[in-house]
Amino acid sequence: MKKKLTAALLTLTLVCTGALSGCVTADPSAEEGEKGITVAISSDTGTMDPAGSIALTYLAYSVSALDELLTYNENGEIEYRAAESYEVNDDSTVWTFHLREDALWSDGTPVTSADFMNTITRALDPASGSGYANYLFPIENAEAIYNGEADVDSLGVETPDEHTLIFRLAEPCVYFLDLLRLPVYTPSCSEYADSVDSGWDRDPETSLSNGPFCLAEYVPDQYFVLEKNENYWNADAVKLDTITYRFFDDTQSMANAYEAGEADVATSLSSTVMEAYEGTDDLFVTDQIATRYIYMNLNVEPLNDVRVREAINLAINREELCQIVGSDTEPAYNLVAKYMKDKNTGEYFVDEADQPFEEDVAKAQELLAEAGYPNGEGFPELTYNYPTLEMDSDTAQVIQEQLKENLNITINLEAQELQANYSTRYAGDFDLCRMNWTADFADPYTYLSMLLSNSTYNCSGINDMEYDSIVAASNSESDPAKRSELLHQAEQLAVGEQFYIIPLFAMKSVNLVNPDITGIRQIPASGALEYRYADIDI
């Protein structure tokens, strides 16, 4: 039974104010007698093309509509999906995957090795705008192809037949299987998926799926509907007929939609929802394997001075920040997510090494003075860009106030629509920019790779050869303890010595889920919810 929200906690504004504010009916796509759920998610951002610019929309779509080659389940065991088996050579440089011969696209045509190659080669074209292209770089000549220094025919990927896919790596990569759940390793139908801007990915006629569900309808900025893929190889295990994802501008509207029965699931809500629904069956709180932090643009003075970057980090009171932002946050001093576990020890990775730095306002003031700005005098006004989300707005105001009080520097605030914030960051057109990273796979490399000189997610101009060398050494280190030591060393250098980022907080994921729904799983790598084998009692 739902616990009704009090006006003091959540002001219910269940008035239709247009498509973006959640004027909906619950699961309109499901016909009478069919099983369907409606999921409330954040605003429509990014492409649905696995070779394109990935953001929230693709992440919601892909977990139910696309099968990766294989993944890991909650017990750390391999779950085969598009592949049915694989082999690897002795030095872990040649990986051969055998695709399911019964795997079909949602239109009934076979899924082939060429479809995987289609995504890979398109992602290696910088024009596609893939932020995940650098995760293909372990493959022979992939980085050179991306940089225009080699022809695509030299790529170390072979398709000897329709059901065999071979990857030849330049060097051993101990976490290669973890990479396979990333968008750039998933297939896109070579008959239709030609470019990121042709519109194929949002047209149900051409946006084919090899997973449990396929695209039935897409209305920009309003919703998209997935329907059961009757041609899926494991269709008998799929219980739902439809999943409708509806876009909302803010978490308040999402919570309102759930309270009104207009959504069966609402994800990543504010901490006030956690308090309001405490003790009910609707509340589903999980550890989010994510870090909220700030990028500093090293091409902007004085952020190119490590003393300034350290001063800003040391002057922020994260405990106070979290008290104001919400009880679903905890202070973070690392780039690697607080709740990411070391697969070899079962312990949280960040707890296995010293904290990279300690907050210290007095030292921060000294550092700023050493950099030529005593008491903030002469320090230029910087601008902090952040999305127009409630948590980010609260965060921005706290940081602005703390840096003014502790360092006497002025930070101007610029709120942006989420897609605009992404575009600004990718273009490097910022001084300070909000960043949030949820793990894509269960390894610290998913975080540390973003600060590499050649990373497509390195938006702040970091070019640190020592850091690159340490991370590269970790890639081929087969001894788990030695590899962990290298990864900790890399993070200490980036976060505790060079202060390339400003870590802020870790988060709990506050979700509301209709108690009549069963079979929802958590993706171990990210903590996100997965509905592919969910069911609902109707």
Coordinates of C-alpha atoms in Angstrom, one line a residue:
M1 CA 0.0 0.0 0.0
K2 CA 1.4 3.3 -1.0
K3 CA 2.2 5.8 1.7
K4 CA 0.7 9.1 0.6
L5 CA 3.1 12.0 0.4
T6 CA 2.7 14.9 2.7
A7 CA 2.5 18.4 1.2
A8 CA 5.5 19.4 3.2
L9 CA 7.6 16.7 1.6
L10 CA 6.3 16.6 -2.0
T11 CA 4.0 19.2 -3.3
L12 CA 1.8 17.2 -5.7
T13 CA 1.2 19.2 -8.7
L14 CA -0.8 16.7 -10.7
V15 CA -1.8 19.1 -13.3
C16 CA -1.1 18.5 -17.0
T17 CA 1.3 21.2 -18.2
G18 CA 2.4 19.6 -21.5
A19 CA 4.2 16.5 -22.5
L20 CA 7.4 17.3 -20.6
S21 CA 5.7 17.6 -17.2
G22 CA 4.1 14.2 -17.2
C23 CA 0.5 14.5 -18.3
V24 CA 0.2 10.8 -19.0
T25 CA -1.9 7.7 -18.4
A26 CA -0.4 4.6 -17.0
D27 CA 1.0 2.3 -19.7
P28 CA -1.1 3.6 -22.6
S29 CA 0.7 1.2 -25.0
A30 CA -0.6 -1.9 -23.3
E31 CA -3.9 -3.3 -24.6
E32 CA -6.4 -4.9 -22.4
G33 CA -5.1 -8.2 -21.1
E34 CA -1.5 -7.4 -21.9
K35 CA 1.2 -6.9 -19.3
G36 CA 2.9 -3.5 -19.4
I37 CA 4.8 -1.2 -17.1
T38 CA 5.6 2.5 -17.4
V39 CA 8.9 3.8 -16.2
A40 CA 9.5 7.5 -15.4
I41 CA 13.0 8.7 -16.4
S42 CA 14.9 11.9 -16.8
S43 CA 14.8 14.1 -19.9
D44 CA 15.4 12.8 -23.5
T45 CA 19.2 13.2 -24.2
G46 CA 21.6 11.6 -26.6
T47 CA 21.2 9.2 -29.5
M48 CA 19.9 5.7 -29.4
D49 CA 22.7 4.6 -31.8
P50 CA 25.3 2.5 -29.9
A51 CA 28.0 4.1 -32.1
G52 CA 26.8 7.6 -31.4
S53 CA 26.6 10.1 -28.5
I54 CA 25.4 8.0 -25.5
A55 CA 23.4 9.6 -22.7
L56 CA 20.3 8.8 -20.7
T57 CA 17.9 7.7 -23.5
Y58 CA 20.2 5.1 -24.9
L59 CA 21.0 3.7 -21.4
A60 CA 17.3 3.3 -20.7
Y61 CA 16.6 1.7 -24.1
S62 CA 19.5 -0.6 -24.4
V63 CA 19.2 -2.6 -21.1
S64 CA 15.9 -4.1 -22.5
A65 CA 16.4 -3.9 -26.2
L66 CA 19.9 -4.9 -27.0
D67 CA 21.9 -8.0 -26.2
E68 CA 25.6 -7.6 -25.7
L69 CA 27.9 -10.6 -26.5
L70 CA 28.0 -11.6 -22.8
T71 CA 27.8 -10.0 -19.4
Y72 CA 28.2 -10.8 -15.7
N73 CA 25.3 -11.6 -13.4
E74 CA 25.0 -10.6 -9.8
N75 CA 27.1 -13.7 -8.7
G76 CA 30.0 -12.6 -10.9
E77 CA 29.3 -15.5 -13.4
I78 CA 29.2 -15.1 -17.1
E79 CA 25.7 -14.8 -18.7
Y80 CA 25.9 -15.4 -22.4
R81 CA 23.6 -13.3 -24.5
A82 CA 24.4 -12.7 -28.2
A83 CA 27.3 -15.1 -27.9
E84 CA 27.0 -18.7 -26.9
S85 CA 30.7 -19.3 -26.2
Y86 CA 34.2 -17.8 -26.5
E87 CA 37.8 -18.8 -26.5
V88 CA 41.0 -16.8 -25.8
N89 CA 44.6 -17.6 -26.6
D90 CA 47.3 -18.1 -24.0
D91 CA 48.5 -14.4 -23.8
S92 CA 44.9 -13.0 -23.9
T93 CA 45.4 -11.1 -27.2
V94 CA 43.0 -13.1 -29.4
W95 CA 39.4 -13.4 -28.4
T96 CA 37.0 -15.5 -30.5
F97 CA 33.3 -15.3 -29.9
H98 CA 30.7 -17.7 -31.4
L99 CA 27.4 -16.0 -32.0
R100 CA 24.0 -17.7 -31.4
E101 CA 22.8 -19.2 -34.7
D102 CA 19.2 -18.7 -33.5
A103 CA 19.7 -15.0 -32.7
L104 CA 17.4 -12.8 -34.9
W105 CA 16.7 -9.1 -35.2
S106 CA 13.2 -8.0 -34.3
D107 CA 12.2 -8.2 -38.0
G108 CA 13.2 -11.9 -38.2
T109 CA 16.5 -11.5 -40.0
P110 CA 19.7 -13.1 -38.6
V111 CA 22.0 -11.2 -36.3
T112 CA 25.5 -11.6 -37.8
S113 CA 29.1 -10.8 -37.0
A114 CA 28.8 -8.0 -39.6
D115 CA 26.3 -6.2 -37.4
F116 CA 28.9 -6.0 -34.5
M117 CA 31.5 -4.9 -37.0
N118 CA 29.1 -2.2 -38.2
T119 CA 28.9 -0.5 -34.7
I120 CA 32.6 -0.8 -34.2
T121 CA 33.7 0.8 -37.4
R122 CA 31.1 3.6 -37.2
A123 CA 32.2 4.4 -33.6
L124 CA 35.8 4.7 -34.8
D125 CA 34.7 7.6 -37.1
P126 CA 35.1 10.7 -34.9
A127 CA 32.1 12.2 -36.7
S128 CA 29.9 9.7 -34.9
G129 CA 30.6 11.5 -31.6
S130 CA 31.0 8.3 -29.6
G131 CA 32.3 9.0 -26.1
Y132 CA 33.1 5.3 -25.8
A133 CA 35.3 5.0 -28.9
N134 CA 38.5 4.9 -26.7
Y135 CA 37.3 1.6 -25.2
L136 CA 37.9 0.1 -28.6
F137 CA 41.5 1.1 -28.5
P138 CA 42.8 -2.2 -27.1
I139 CA 42.0 -3.6 -30.5
E140 CA 44.9 -3.6 -33.0
N141 CA 45.0 -0.3 -35.0
A142 CA 41.7 1.0 -33.5
E143 CA 43.3 4.1 -32.1
A144 CA 45.2 4.8 -35.3
I145 CA 42.0 4.5 -37.3
Y146 CA 40.2 6.8 -34.9
N147 CA 43.0 9.4 -35.4
G148 CA 42.9 9.1 -39.1
E149 CA 46.4 7.4 -39.2
A150 CA 45.3 4.0 -40.5
D151 CA 42.7 2.6 -42.8
V152 CA 39.7 0.8 -41.3
D153 CA 40.7 -2.4 -43.2
S154 CA 43.7 -2.7 -40.8
L155 CA 41.4 -3.0 -37.8
G156 CA 42.1 -6.1 -35.7
V157 CA 38.5 -7.5 -35.9
E158 CA 37.7 -10.4 -38.1
T159 CA 34.4 -11.9 -39.3
P160 CA 35.4 -15.2 -40.9
D161 CA 31.7 -16.2 -41.1
E162 CA 28.3 -14.9 -40.0
H163 CA 28.5 -16.4 -36.5
T164 CA 32.2 -15.8 -35.6
L165 CA 33.7 -12.6 -34.3
I166 CA 37.4 -12.4 -33.6
F167 CA 39.2 -9.6 -31.8
R168 CA 43.0 -9.2 -32.0
L169 CA 44.3 -6.9 -29.3
A170 CA 47.5 -4.9 -29.5
E171 CA 48.4 -6.0 -25.9
P172 CA 46.8 -8.2 -23.3
C173 CA 43.8 -6.6 -21.7
V174 CA 42.8 -8.3 -18.5
Y175 CA 39.3 -6.7 -18.3
F176 CA 38.4 -7.2 -22.0
L177 CA 35.2 -9.2 -21.2
D178 CA 34.0 -6.3 -19.0
L179 CA 34.2 -4.0 -22.0
L180 CA 31.8 -6.1 -24.0
R181 CA 28.8 -4.6 -22.3
L182 CA 29.7 -1.1 -23.6
P183 CA 27.6 0.4 -26.5
V184 CA 30.5 0.2 -29.0
Y185 CA 30.6 -3.6 -28.7
T186 CA 26.9 -4.1 -29.2
P187 CA 25.5 -4.7 -32.7
S188 CA 23.6 -2.4 -35.0
C189 CA 21.8 -3.8 -38.0
S190 CA 24.1 -3.2 -41.0
E191 CA 21.1 -3.0 -43.3
Y192 CA 19.8 0.2 -41.7
A193 CA 22.3 1.6 -39.2
D194 CA 24.3 3.8 -41.6
S195 CA 25.1 7.0 -39.6
V196 CA 24.3 8.7 -36.3
D197 CA 22.3 11.5 -38.0
S198 CA 20.1 9.6 -40.5
G199 CA 17.4 9.0 -37.9
W200 CA 17.3 5.2 -38.3
D201 CA 17.7 4.7 -34.5
R202 CA 14.4 6.3 -33.5
D203 CA 12.3 4.9 -36.4
P204 CA 10.6 1.6 -35.3
E205 CA 10.9 0.4 -38.9
T206 CA 14.7 0.6 -38.9
S207 CA 15.7 0.6 -35.3
L208 CA 15.9 -3.2 -35.0
S209 CA 16.6 -5.0 -31.7
N210 CA 18.3 -8.2 -30.9
G211 CA 17.2 -8.2 -27.3
P212 CA 14.0 -9.0 -25.4
F213 CA 12.1 -5.8 -26.5
C214 CA 12.1 -3.7 -29.6
L215 CA 11.1 -0.1 -30.4
A216 CA 7.4 0.3 -31.1
E217 CA 7.0 4.1 -30.9
Y218 CA 9.2 7.1 -30.2
V219 CA 7.9 10.6 -29.5
P220 CA 10.8 13.1 -28.9
D221 CA 10.9 14.6 -25.4
Q222 CA 7.7 12.7 -24.4
Y223 CA 8.1 8.9 -24.4
F224 CA 9.1 5.8 -26.2
V225 CA 7.5 2.4 -26.1
L226 CA 9.2 -1.0 -26.3
E227 CA 7.2 -4.1 -27.1
K228 CA 8.1 -7.7 -26.7
N229 CA 10.4 -9.0 -29.4
E230 CA 8.7 -12.2 -30.5
N231 CA 11.8 -13.2 -32.5
Y232 CA 14.1 -13.1 -29.4
W233 CA 16.0 -16.3 -28.8
N234 CA 14.9 -16.3 -25.2
A235 CA 11.3 -15.0 -25.8
D236 CA 9.7 -17.6 -23.5
A237 CA 11.4 -16.0 -20.5
V238 CA 10.0 -12.5 -21.3
K239 CA 6.8 -11.9 -19.4
L240 CA 6.0 -8.2 -20.1
D241 CA 4.3 -7.2 -23.4
T242 CA 5.4 -3.5 -23.2
I243 CA 7.6 -1.1 -21.4
T244 CA 6.9 2.6 -21.8
Y245 CA 9.6 5.1 -20.8
R246 CA 8.3 8.6 -20.2
F247 CA 10.5 11.6 -20.0
F248 CA 10.2 14.2 -17.2
D249 CA 12.0 17.4 -16.5
D250 CA 12.6 16.9 -12.8
T251 CA 12.4 14.3 -10.1
Q252 CA 9.4 16.1 -8.5
S253 CA 7.3 15.4 -11.6
M254 CA 8.5 11.8 -11.7
A255 CA 7.5 11.2 -8.0
N256 CA 4.1 12.9 -8.7
A257 CA 3.5 10.6 -11.7
Y258 CA 4.2 7.5 -9.5
E259 CA 2.0 8.8 -6.7
A260 CA -0.9 9.4 -9.2
G261 CA -0.5 5.9 -10.7
E262 CA 0.8 7.2 -14.0
A263 CA 4.1 5.4 -13.6
D264 CA 4.9 2.0 -12.2
V265 CA 8.6 2.8 -11.7
A266 CA 10.3 6.1 -11.0
T267 CA 14.1 6.1 -10.7
S268 CA 16.8 8.3 -9.2
L269 CA 14.5 10.4 -7.1
S270 CA 15.3 13.0 -4.4
S271 CA 16.0 12.1 -0.8
T272 CA 12.7 13.6 0.3
V273 CA 11.0 10.6 -1.5
M274 CA 13.1 8.2 0.6
E275 CA 11.8 9.9 3.8
A276 CA 8.2 10.0 2.6
Y277 CA 8.0 6.4 1.6
E278 CA 10.1 5.0 4.5
G279 CA 8.7 1.6 5.6
T280 CA 6.7 1.0 2.4
D281 CA 7.0 -1.8 -0.1
D282 CA 7.3 0.9 -2.9
L283 CA 10.7 2.2 -1.8
F284 CA 13.7 0.6 -3.4
V285 CA 17.0 2.2 -2.4
T286 CA 20.2 0.9 -3.8
D287 CA 23.9 1.9 -3.8
Q288 CA 24.6 3.8 -7.0
I289 CA 28.0 3.0 -8.4
A290 CA 28.6 6.6 -9.4
T291 CA 30.5 9.7 -8.6
R292 CA 29.4 13.3 -8.9
Y293 CA 32.3 15.6 -9.5
I294 CA 33.5 18.7 -11.4
Y295 CA 35.8 18.9 -14.4
M296 CA 38.3 21.8 -14.4
N297 CA 39.4 23.1 -17.8
L298 CA 43.2 23.1 -17.7
N299 CA 43.2 25.4 -20.8
V300 CA 41.7 28.2 -18.7
E301 CA 43.8 30.3 -16.4
P302 CA 44.4 29.9 -13.5
L303 CA 43.1 26.3 -13.5
N304 CA 46.2 25.3 -15.3
D305 CA 48.0 25.9 -12.0
V306 CA 47.9 22.8 -9.7
R307 CA 48.1 25.0 -6.6
V308 CA 44.8 26.6 -7.6
R309 CA 43.2 23.2 -8.4
E310 CA 44.3 21.9 -5.0
A311 CA 43.1 25.0 -3.2
I312 CA 39.6 24.7 -4.6
N313 CA 39.5 21.0 -3.6
L314 CA 40.7 21.6 -0.1
A315 CA 38.3 24.6 0.4
I316 CA 35.1 22.6 -0.2
N317 CA 33.3 21.2 2.9
R318 CA 31.7 18.0 1.5
E319 CA 30.0 17.0 4.8
E320 CA 28.2 20.4 4.8
L321 CA 27.4 20.0 1.1
C322 CA 25.8 16.6 1.5
Q323 CA 23.8 17.8 4.5
I324 CA 22.2 20.4 2.3
V325 CA 21.9 18.4 -0.9
G326 CA 20.3 15.4 0.6
S327 CA 20.5 12.3 2.8
D328 CA 21.0 10.1 -0.2
T329 CA 24.5 11.5 -0.7
E330 CA 27.9 10.9 1.0
P331 CA 31.1 12.8 0.7
A332 CA 33.5 11.6 -2.0
Y333 CA 37.3 12.1 -2.2
N334 CA 37.9 9.7 -5.1
L335 CA 37.1 9.5 -8.8
V336 CA 36.4 5.8 -8.5
A337 CA 32.9 5.3 -7.1
K338 CA 32.6 4.8 -3.4
Y339 CA 30.5 1.7 -3.8
M340 CA 32.5 -0.1 -6.5
K341 CA 33.9 -3.3 -5.2
D342 CA 37.2 -4.9 -5.9
K343 CA 36.2 -8.2 -7.7
N344 CA 39.2 -9.9 -6.2
T345 CA 38.8 -9.0 -2.5
G346 CA 35.1 -8.2 -2.3
E347 CA 35.9 -5.0 -0.5
Y348 CA 35.2 -1.4 -1.7
F349 CA 38.0 -0.4 -4.0
V350 CA 38.5 3.1 -2.5
D351 CA 38.7 1.7 1.0
E352 CA 41.8 -0.3 0.1
A353 CA 44.0 2.8 -0.1
D354 CA 44.5 6.1 1.7
Q355 CA 42.1 8.9 0.9
P356 CA 43.7 11.0 -1.8
F357 CA 43.5 14.3 0.1
E358 CA 42.1 16.0 3.3
E359 CA 40.0 19.2 3.3
D360 CA 41.9 22.1 4.9
V361 CA 40.8 25.6 4.4
A362 CA 43.9 27.2 5.9
K363 CA 46.2 25.2 3.5
A364 CA 43.9 26.1 0.6
Q365 CA 44.3 29.8 1.4
E366 CA 48.1 29.4 1.5
L367 CA 48.1 27.6 -1.8
L368 CA 46.0 30.3 -3.4
A369 CA 48.4 33.0 -2.1
E370 CA 51.4 31.1 -3.4
A371 CA 49.7 31.0 -6.8
G372 CA 49.5 34.8 -6.7
Y373 CA 46.0 35.4 -5.4
P374 CA 46.3 36.3 -1.6
N375 CA 42.8 36.4 -0.1
G376 CA 41.4 35.9 -3.6
E377 CA 42.7 39.2 -4.9
G378 CA 43.0 39.4 -8.6
F379 CA 41.5 35.9 -9.1
P380 CA 39.3 36.0 -12.3
E381 CA 35.6 35.2 -12.1
L382 CA 35.1 31.6 -13.2
T383 CA 31.8 30.1 -14.4
Y384 CA 30.4 26.8 -13.3
N385 CA 28.1 25.0 -15.8
Y386 CA 25.6 22.5 -14.5
P387 CA 22.3 20.9 -15.5
T388 CA 19.0 22.3 -14.4
L389 CA 18.4 19.5 -12.0
E390 CA 17.4 20.1 -8.4
M391 CA 20.4 18.3 -6.9
D392 CA 22.8 20.1 -9.2
S393 CA 21.3 23.5 -8.5
D394 CA 21.6 23.0 -4.8
T395 CA 25.2 21.7 -5.2
A396 CA 26.2 24.7 -7.3
Q397 CA 24.9 27.2 -4.8
V398 CA 26.7 25.5 -1.9
I399 CA 30.0 25.4 -3.8
Q400 CA 29.6 29.1 -4.8
E401 CA 29.1 30.1 -1.2
Q402 CA 31.9 28.0 0.2
L403 CA 34.5 29.2 -2.3
K404 CA 33.5 32.8 -1.7
E405 CA 33.6 32.4 2.1
N406 CA 36.8 30.2 2.3
L407 CA 38.9 31.6 -0.6
N408 CA 37.1 34.9 -1.4
I409 CA 36.8 33.9 -5.1
T410 CA 33.7 34.4 -7.2
I411 CA 32.1 31.5 -9.1
N412 CA 29.3 32.5 -11.5
L413 CA 26.6 29.9 -12.0
E414 CA 25.2 28.9 -15.4
A415 CA 22.3 26.4 -15.4
Q416 CA 21.8 24.5 -18.7
E417 CA 19.4 22.0 -20.1
L418 CA 21.0 18.5 -19.7
Q419 CA 21.7 18.1 -23.4
A420 CA 23.3 21.6 -23.6
N421 CA 25.4 20.8 -20.6
Y422 CA 26.7 17.6 -22.4
S423 CA 27.5 19.6 -25.5
T424 CA 29.3 22.3 -23.6
R425 CA 31.4 19.8 -21.9
Y426 CA 32.3 17.8 -25.0
A427 CA 33.3 21.0 -26.8
G428 CA 35.6 22.0 -23.9
D429 CA 33.7 25.3 -23.7
F430 CA 33.7 25.7 -20.0
D431 CA 35.7 26.8 -16.9
L432 CA 34.1 24.4 -14.4
C433 CA 31.6 21.8 -15.5
R434 CA 29.5 19.3 -13.6
M435 CA 30.2 15.6 -14.3
N436 CA 28.5 12.5 -13.2
W437 CA 29.8 9.1 -14.0
T438 CA 28.0 5.8 -13.4
A439 CA 30.1 2.8 -13.9
D440 CA 29.8 1.1 -17.3
F441 CA 31.6 -2.0 -16.1
A442 CA 32.8 -3.4 -12.8
D443 CA 36.4 -2.3 -12.9
P444 CA 38.0 1.0 -11.7
Y445 CA 39.3 1.5 -15.3
T446 CA 35.8 2.7 -16.2
Y447 CA 36.7 5.8 -14.2
L448 CA 40.4 6.2 -14.5
S449 CA 40.3 5.8 -18.3
M450 CA 38.4 9.1 -18.6
L451 CA 41.5 11.1 -17.6
L452 CA 43.8 9.5 -20.1
S453 CA 45.3 11.8 -22.7
N454 CA 43.6 9.9 -25.6
S455 CA 40.2 9.5 -23.9
T456 CA 37.2 10.7 -25.7
Y457 CA 35.8 11.7 -22.3
N458 CA 38.8 13.8 -21.4
C459 CA 37.1 17.1 -21.8
S460 CA 39.4 19.2 -19.7
G461 CA 42.8 19.0 -21.6
I462 CA 44.6 16.6 -19.3
N463 CA 47.8 15.4 -20.9
D464 CA 49.8 13.5 -18.3
M465 CA 52.3 11.0 -19.6
E466 CA 53.1 9.6 -16.2
Y467 CA 49.4 8.9 -15.5
D468 CA 48.9 7.4 -18.9
S469 CA 51.9 5.1 -18.3
I470 CA 50.6 3.8 -15.0
V471 CA 47.2 3.1 -16.3
A472 CA 48.7 1.4 -19.4
A473 CA 50.7 -0.9 -17.1
S474 CA 47.6 -1.9 -15.2
N475 CA 45.9 -3.0 -18.4
S476 CA 48.2 -6.0 -18.9
E477 CA 49.0 -6.8 -15.3
S478 CA 47.6 -10.2 -14.6
D479 CA 48.4 -10.3 -10.9
P480 CA 45.2 -8.9 -9.2
A481 CA 47.1 -7.4 -6.3
K482 CA 49.7 -5.7 -8.4
R483 CA 47.1 -4.4 -10.8
S484 CA 45.1 -2.9 -7.9
E485 CA 48.2 -1.2 -6.6
L486 CA 48.8 0.4 -10.0
L487 CA 45.2 1.6 -10.2
H488 CA 45.4 3.1 -6.7
Q489 CA 48.7 4.8 -7.7
A490 CA 47.1 6.3 -10.8
E491 CA 44.1 7.6 -8.9
Q492 CA 46.4 9.1 -6.2
L493 CA 48.4 10.9 -8.9
A494 CA 45.3 12.3 -10.7
V495 CA 43.1 13.2 -7.7
G496 CA 45.5 13.6 -4.8
E497 CA 48.5 15.2 -6.4
Q498 CA 47.5 16.9 -9.7
F499 CA 43.8 17.5 -8.6
Y500 CA 42.5 17.2 -12.1
I501 CA 38.9 16.9 -10.8
I502 CA 36.8 18.0 -7.9
P503 CA 35.1 14.9 -6.4
L504 CA 31.9 15.9 -4.6
F505 CA 29.7 13.0 -3.4
A506 CA 28.6 9.4 -3.9
M507 CA 24.8 8.7 -4.1
K508 CA 22.1 6.3 -3.1
S509 CA 19.6 5.6 -5.9
V510 CA 16.1 6.3 -4.6
N511 CA 13.5 4.5 -6.6
L512 CA 9.8 3.8 -6.4
V513 CA 8.6 0.5 -7.7
N514 CA 5.1 -0.8 -7.9
P515 CA 5.0 -3.7 -5.4
D516 CA 3.1 -5.8 -8.0
I517 CA 6.2 -5.9 -10.2
T518 CA 8.5 -8.9 -9.8
G519 CA 11.7 -9.9 -11.5
I520 CA 13.4 -6.5 -11.6
R521 CA 17.2 -7.0 -11.4
Q522 CA 20.1 -4.7 -10.7
I523 CA 22.9 -4.5 -13.2
P524 CA 26.0 -5.4 -11.1
A525 CA 28.3 -3.1 -13.0
S526 CA 26.2 0.1 -12.5
G527 CA 23.5 -0.6 -9.9
A528 CA 20.9 0.5 -12.5
L529 CA 17.6 -1.4 -12.7
E530 CA 16.9 -3.9 -15.5
Y531 CA 13.4 -4.9 -16.6
R532 CA 14.0 -7.5 -19.3
Y533 CA 12.7 -10.4 -17.3
A534 CA 10.3 -8.4 -15.1
D535 CA 6.6 -9.4 -14.6
I536 CA 3.6 -7.7 -13.2
D537 CA 0.5 -9.1 -11.5
I538 CA -2.6 -7.8 -13.4

